[in-house]
Amino acid sequence: MPSGWHTQDPASSEGLPLKKGAKALLEAYYRGGHLPSPMGGFLDPLRVRTESDGSGTVLFECSASSLRYELRVPKASRDEKAAVKAAQEADEPVVCPRCEPARRLRRAGSHLVCPRCGVRYGKPS
């Protein structure tokens, strides 16, 4: 319950979920392309977040309306995790198997995370 003179709870900084055509939007995002906004214009990425289950969420802002949208990125498959682990064992650069151009995975706590899509791929060696 709000206190003081405020009569409403503060607005959430989360965006509206992008569900319609989400698979096509994800493919375009992985390739680094411009994402069309449901309100016209384009979606500009604001923040990438890793979820507790290993998936990612990208928060966008519409260039035409300033509305915010979020796109859920599915967690890594077993094949993707195996590819990352194989690259680690071969002392090759460890990159996100989804994003183009290839993005190096970064350490986030005790995990390797893609800075572009927020997906967790395993533990650093």
C-alpha atoms as one frame of an Amber mdcrd trajectory, in Angstrom:
protein
   0.000   0.000   0.000   1.401   3.397  -0.923   2.186   5.794   1.880   1.969
   9.562   2.094   0.176  11.556  -0.549   0.800   9.038  -3.353  -2.360   7.222
  -4.400  -0.880   4.777  -6.914   1.881   2.217  -6.927   4.894   3.291  -8.988
   4.855   2.260 -12.635   6.906  -0.775 -13.545  10.026  -0.267 -15.628   9.286
  -3.537 -17.412   7.980  -3.504 -20.930   5.015  -4.989 -22.690   5.770  -8.542
 -23.827   6.468  -9.015 -27.535   4.668 -12.237 -28.364   3.342 -11.773 -31.894
   6.085 -12.881 -34.282   8.549 -13.378 -31.426  10.502 -16.085 -33.274  11.123
 -13.819 -36.291  12.060 -10.932 -33.977  14.541 -13.159 -32.141  16.188 -14.248
 -35.406  16.509 -10.610 -36.522  17.900  -9.627 -33.115  20.504 -12.419 -33.199
  21.663 -11.136 -36.616  21.879  -7.566 -35.310  19.111  -6.213 -37.554  16.595
  -3.456 -36.898  13.476  -4.683 -35.160  10.191  -3.123 -36.242   8.022  -1.733
 -33.473   4.325  -2.589 -33.162   3.686   1.183 -33.014   5.777   2.044 -36.083
   9.437   2.976 -36.030  12.080   0.677 -34.607  12.888  -0.935 -31.283  16.073
   0.296 -29.610  17.615  -2.055 -27.009  17.888  -0.516 -23.543  18.925  -3.339
 -21.239  19.730  -7.050 -21.295  19.006  -9.184 -18.257  19.770 -12.812 -17.428
  16.915 -14.640 -15.733  17.347 -17.161 -12.904  16.536 -20.097 -15.229  19.335
 -19.196 -17.685  17.138 -17.476 -20.253  17.458 -13.814 -21.155  15.200 -10.792
 -21.452  15.907  -7.780 -23.661  14.122  -4.516 -22.859  13.467  -2.257 -25.865
  12.105   1.241 -26.339  10.073   2.208 -29.400  11.654   5.049 -31.382   8.216
   6.354 -32.405   6.168   6.127 -29.211   8.658   5.684 -26.319   6.704   2.616
 -25.191   8.818  -0.160 -23.734   8.688  -3.766 -24.853  10.462  -6.876 -23.669
  11.530  -9.877 -25.679  12.163 -13.188 -23.916  15.172 -15.147 -25.151  14.974
 -18.916 -24.548  17.632 -20.588 -22.455  20.541 -22.428 -24.062  20.003 -25.876
 -25.510  22.226 -28.813 -24.630  23.918 -28.589 -28.036  24.718 -24.898 -27.520
  26.127 -25.552 -24.048  28.200 -28.441 -25.437  29.603 -26.180 -28.191  30.645
 -23.591 -25.608  32.256 -26.249 -23.417  34.128 -27.686 -26.432  35.452 -24.222
 -27.303  36.640 -23.790 -23.710  38.457 -27.130 -23.735  40.122 -26.323 -27.074
  41.290 -22.915 -25.758  39.363 -21.163 -28.529  37.493 -17.886 -28.064  34.228
 -18.627 -26.290  31.452 -16.914 -28.255  27.661 -16.949 -28.240  26.431 -19.645
 -30.637  23.364 -17.550 -31.513  24.484 -13.968 -32.058  26.040 -12.670 -35.284
  28.574 -11.213 -35.448  29.934 -13.511 -32.772  29.947 -11.989 -29.296  32.418
 -13.162 -26.680  30.761 -14.541 -23.588  31.445 -12.645 -20.382  31.773 -13.845
 -16.849  28.789 -12.873 -14.725  29.286 -14.246 -11.243  30.014 -17.933 -11.671
  28.534 -18.197 -15.183  29.331 -17.327 -18.799  26.678 -15.007 -20.253  26.159
 -13.417 -23.661  26.082  -9.624 -23.269  23.752  -9.248 -26.269  21.025 -11.820
 -25.537  21.517 -12.472 -21.801  21.556 -16.270 -22.118  23.672 -18.225 -19.628
  25.887 -20.884 -21.268  27.809 -22.506 -18.442  30.660 -21.915 -16.056  34.051
 -20.449 -16.911  36.937 -22.884 -16.991
